[in-house]
Amino acid sequence: MNLEEMDQTSKLDDQDYVKQLKSEDFDVVMQKLIGEDKQRTPRYIQTWTMIKNSRPKEELMVQAAFESCAFKSALSCVAGFGIGVIFGVFTASIDPMSTYATADAQPPSTRAYLKEMRARSMSYGKNFAVVGMMFAGIECMVESYRGKCELANGTISGAITGGILGFRAGPQAGILGAAGFAAFSTVIDYYLRGH
């Protein structure tokens, strides 16, 4: 038997197979494929081993660094400083004291005004940086300890941060600071989560 005869025979076999499938009952085939007679597979298929090794080691190291508490704290420190500087410039520009005359009846010079603006923006920047770094670091540690990402983490870390900041003025100020910062962070977190 040569190649052409073998090819003809295989074509005839394929045609017979198609005719045989066409003659089968369609409902039986559908029951086997998608009906109640379908062979069940386990719902949990372990695929994480394929995904786990699909990314390079360097990418996993960078991801771990970005998700660390130290990076989150540093990022919040820098962002807080920037927001504080902007806030300081804004409050210095609308301060009514800058429009009043000094004791010798002259309005402040531009140099004095810019000096005041710089001092105020640096002060606000430092304060916002410290608060942002403390809150982000404490929240990250609370989330890592609890193993959950939920609204209570912000409340707990707000209470701790507010308590630490307020405790410098005494125990009563520490309690009020903890309650106020916890309430504020809960409201902001609730709003940002889209509840």
Short mmCIF file of C-alpha atoms in Angstrom, two decimals:
data_model
loop_
_atom_site.label_atom_id
_atom_site.label_comp_id
_atom_site.label_asym_id
_atom_site.label_seq_id
_atom_site.Cartn_x
_atom_site.Cartn_y
_atom_site.Cartn_z
CA MET A 1 0.00 0.00 0.00
CA ASN A 2 1.50 3.33 -1.05
CA LEU A 3 1.08 6.76 0.56
CA GLU A 4 -1.78 7.86 -1.68
CA GLU A 5 -3.86 4.79 -0.85
CA MET A 6 -3.21 5.28 2.88
CA ASP A 7 -4.30 8.90 2.60
CA GLN A 8 -7.53 7.89 0.82
CA THR A 9 -8.25 5.27 3.49
CA SER A 10 -7.75 7.76 6.31
CA LYS A 11 -10.09 10.24 4.59
CA LEU A 12 -12.76 7.57 4.30
CA ASP A 13 -12.32 6.65 7.97
CA ASP A 14 -12.73 10.32 8.98
CA GLN A 15 -15.90 10.63 6.90
CA ASP A 16 -17.35 7.47 8.45
CA TYR A 17 -16.55 8.80 11.91
CA VAL A 18 -18.33 12.10 11.17
CA LYS A 19 -21.37 10.21 9.82
CA GLN A 20 -21.39 8.09 12.96
CA LEU A 21 -21.27 11.20 15.20
CA LYS A 22 -24.07 12.81 13.26
CA SER A 23 -26.22 9.79 13.83
CA GLU A 24 -25.71 9.83 17.62
CA ASP A 25 -28.33 11.36 19.81
CA PHE A 26 -27.47 15.02 20.45
CA ASP A 27 -28.99 15.00 23.94
CA VAL A 28 -26.67 12.23 25.13
CA VAL A 29 -23.62 14.18 24.01
CA MET A 30 -24.86 17.36 25.68
CA GLN A 31 -25.57 15.50 28.94
CA LYS A 32 -22.01 14.18 28.96
CA LEU A 33 -20.51 17.61 28.21
CA ILE A 34 -22.58 20.05 30.26
CA GLY A 35 -25.47 18.14 31.81
CA GLU A 36 -25.93 16.11 34.97
CA ASP A 37 -23.79 13.26 33.62
CA LYS A 38 -20.80 15.56 33.33
CA GLN A 39 -17.76 14.25 35.14
CA ARG A 40 -17.11 16.49 38.13
CA THR A 41 -13.70 17.93 38.86
CA PRO A 42 -12.60 19.26 42.25
CA ARG A 43 -13.44 22.92 42.73
CA TYR A 44 -9.99 23.80 44.04
CA ILE A 45 -7.25 23.35 41.51
CA GLN A 46 -3.80 24.09 42.83
CA THR A 47 -2.39 26.66 40.40
CA TRP A 48 -0.29 28.80 42.72
CA THR A 49 2.87 26.80 42.03
CA MET A 50 2.79 27.86 38.39
CA ILE A 51 2.14 31.50 39.25
CA LYS A 52 4.67 31.57 42.08
CA ASN A 53 7.68 31.01 39.85
CA SER A 54 6.44 33.02 36.89
CA ARG A 55 8.04 36.31 38.00
CA PRO A 56 11.76 37.01 38.24
CA LYS A 57 13.46 37.11 41.62
CA GLU A 58 14.36 40.79 41.22
CA GLU A 59 10.73 41.74 40.67
CA LEU A 60 9.70 39.87 43.81
CA MET A 61 12.42 41.65 45.78
CA VAL A 62 11.24 45.07 44.56
CA GLN A 63 7.64 44.19 45.38
CA ALA A 64 8.63 43.08 48.89
CA ALA A 65 10.55 46.33 49.39
CA PHE A 66 7.60 48.46 48.29
CA GLU A 67 5.24 46.56 50.59
CA SER A 68 7.50 46.87 53.63
CA CYS A 69 6.55 49.06 56.59
CA ALA A 70 9.78 51.04 56.31
CA PHE A 71 9.04 52.05 52.71
CA LYS A 72 5.43 52.96 53.51
CA SER A 73 6.61 55.09 56.44
CA ALA A 74 9.28 56.83 54.38
CA LEU A 75 6.84 57.50 51.55
CA SER A 76 4.31 58.96 53.99
CA CYS A 77 7.05 61.08 55.55
CA VAL A 78 8.02 62.59 52.19
CA ALA A 79 4.40 63.06 51.10
CA GLY A 80 3.51 64.59 54.48
CA PHE A 81 6.40 67.01 54.22
CA GLY A 82 5.27 68.09 50.75
CA ILE A 83 1.67 68.58 51.85
CA GLY A 84 2.84 70.46 54.95
CA VAL A 85 5.00 72.83 52.89
CA ILE A 86 2.06 73.56 50.56
CA PHE A 87 -0.23 74.08 53.54
CA GLY A 88 2.34 76.37 55.21
CA VAL A 89 2.71 78.52 52.10
CA PHE A 90 -1.07 78.76 51.81
CA THR A 91 -1.62 79.74 55.46
CA ALA A 92 1.23 82.26 55.36
CA SER A 93 -0.25 83.89 52.29
CA ILE A 94 -3.66 84.43 53.90
CA ASP A 95 -2.34 85.41 57.33
CA PRO A 96 -3.78 88.82 58.25
CA MET A 97 -0.62 89.71 60.17
CA SER A 98 1.26 90.10 56.90
CA THR A 99 -0.96 93.02 55.86
CA TYR A 100 -0.66 94.94 59.12
CA ALA A 101 1.97 97.57 59.65
CA THR A 102 4.76 96.87 62.10
CA ALA A 103 5.50 98.97 65.19
CA ASP A 104 7.33 101.58 63.14
CA ALA A 105 4.25 102.00 60.89
CA GLN A 106 5.70 100.31 57.83
CA PRO A 107 4.23 97.24 56.16
CA PRO A 108 6.50 94.20 56.15
CA SER A 109 8.91 93.95 53.24
CA THR A 110 8.78 91.20 50.67
CA ARG A 111 11.95 89.73 52.11
CA ALA A 112 10.41 89.55 55.61
CA TYR A 113 7.22 88.12 54.19
CA LEU A 114 9.10 85.37 52.27
CA LYS A 115 11.17 84.63 55.36
CA GLU A 116 8.01 84.16 57.41
CA MET A 117 6.49 82.01 54.63
CA ARG A 118 9.60 79.82 54.51
CA ALA A 119 9.70 79.37 58.29
CA ARG A 120 6.01 78.52 58.48
CA SER A 121 6.09 76.10 55.55
CA MET A 122 9.11 74.28 57.01
CA SER A 123 7.41 74.04 60.40
CA TYR A 124 4.20 72.66 58.88
CA GLY A 125 6.21 70.34 56.63
CA LYS A 126 8.10 68.82 59.55
CA ASN A 127 4.93 68.35 61.59
CA PHE A 128 3.02 66.73 58.73
CA ALA A 129 6.02 64.51 57.93
CA VAL A 130 6.24 63.22 61.50
CA VAL A 131 2.49 62.59 61.76
CA GLY A 132 2.37 60.87 58.36
CA MET A 133 5.37 58.69 59.11
CA MET A 134 4.03 57.68 62.53
CA PHE A 135 0.54 56.91 61.29
CA ALA A 136 1.67 54.91 58.22
CA GLY A 137 4.25 52.94 60.20
CA ILE A 138 1.87 52.13 63.03
CA GLU A 139 -0.93 51.21 60.63
CA CYS A 140 1.39 48.90 58.69
CA MET A 141 2.53 47.20 61.90
CA VAL A 142 -1.06 46.83 63.14
CA GLU A 143 -2.12 45.37 59.79
CA SER A 144 0.84 42.97 59.79
CA TYR A 145 0.14 41.89 63.37
CA ARG A 146 -3.61 41.40 62.87
CA GLY A 147 -3.28 39.87 59.41
CA LYS A 148 -6.34 41.76 58.18
CA CYS A 149 -6.91 44.81 56.02
CA GLU A 150 -10.00 46.42 57.47
CA LEU A 151 -11.39 49.64 58.89
CA ALA A 152 -10.38 48.83 62.47
CA ASN A 153 -6.68 49.04 61.55
CA GLY A 154 -6.98 52.76 60.83
CA THR A 155 -8.91 53.31 64.04
CA ILE A 156 -6.35 51.48 66.16
CA SER A 157 -3.37 53.17 64.54
CA GLY A 158 -5.09 56.57 64.77
CA ALA A 159 -5.65 56.04 68.49
CA ILE A 160 -2.03 55.04 69.04
CA THR A 161 -0.67 57.94 66.96
CA GLY A 162 -2.98 60.51 68.57
CA GLY A 163 -2.17 59.18 72.02
CA ILE A 164 1.59 59.43 71.45
CA LEU A 165 1.35 62.94 70.03
CA GLY A 166 -1.05 64.16 72.73
CA PHE A 167 0.75 62.49 75.63
CA ARG A 168 3.54 65.08 75.44
CA ALA A 169 1.06 67.57 76.97
CA GLY A 170 -0.14 65.18 79.67
CA PRO A 171 -2.32 62.12 80.16
CA GLN A 172 -5.62 63.92 79.57
CA ALA A 173 -4.34 65.41 76.32
CA GLY A 174 -3.09 61.96 75.35
CA ILE A 175 -6.54 60.44 75.83
CA LEU A 176 -8.24 63.27 73.94
CA GLY A 177 -5.64 63.06 71.18
CA ALA A 178 -6.14 59.30 70.89
CA ALA A 179 -9.93 59.64 70.70
CA GLY A 180 -9.84 62.53 68.24
CA PHE A 181 -7.23 61.02 65.91
CA ALA A 182 -8.99 57.62 66.01
CA ALA A 183 -12.32 59.20 65.07
CA PHE A 184 -10.74 61.29 62.32
CA SER A 185 -8.83 58.38 60.80
CA THR A 186 -11.93 56.16 60.97
CA VAL A 187 -14.05 58.72 59.12
CA ILE A 188 -11.38 59.30 56.47
CA ASP A 189 -10.73 55.56 56.03
CA TYR A 190 -14.47 54.87 55.83
CA TYR A 191 -14.89 57.54 53.17
CA LEU A 192 -11.86 56.41 51.13
CA ARG A 193 -12.95 52.78 51.15
CA GLY A 194 -16.21 53.83 49.51
CA HIS A 195 -18.61 52.57 52.17
#
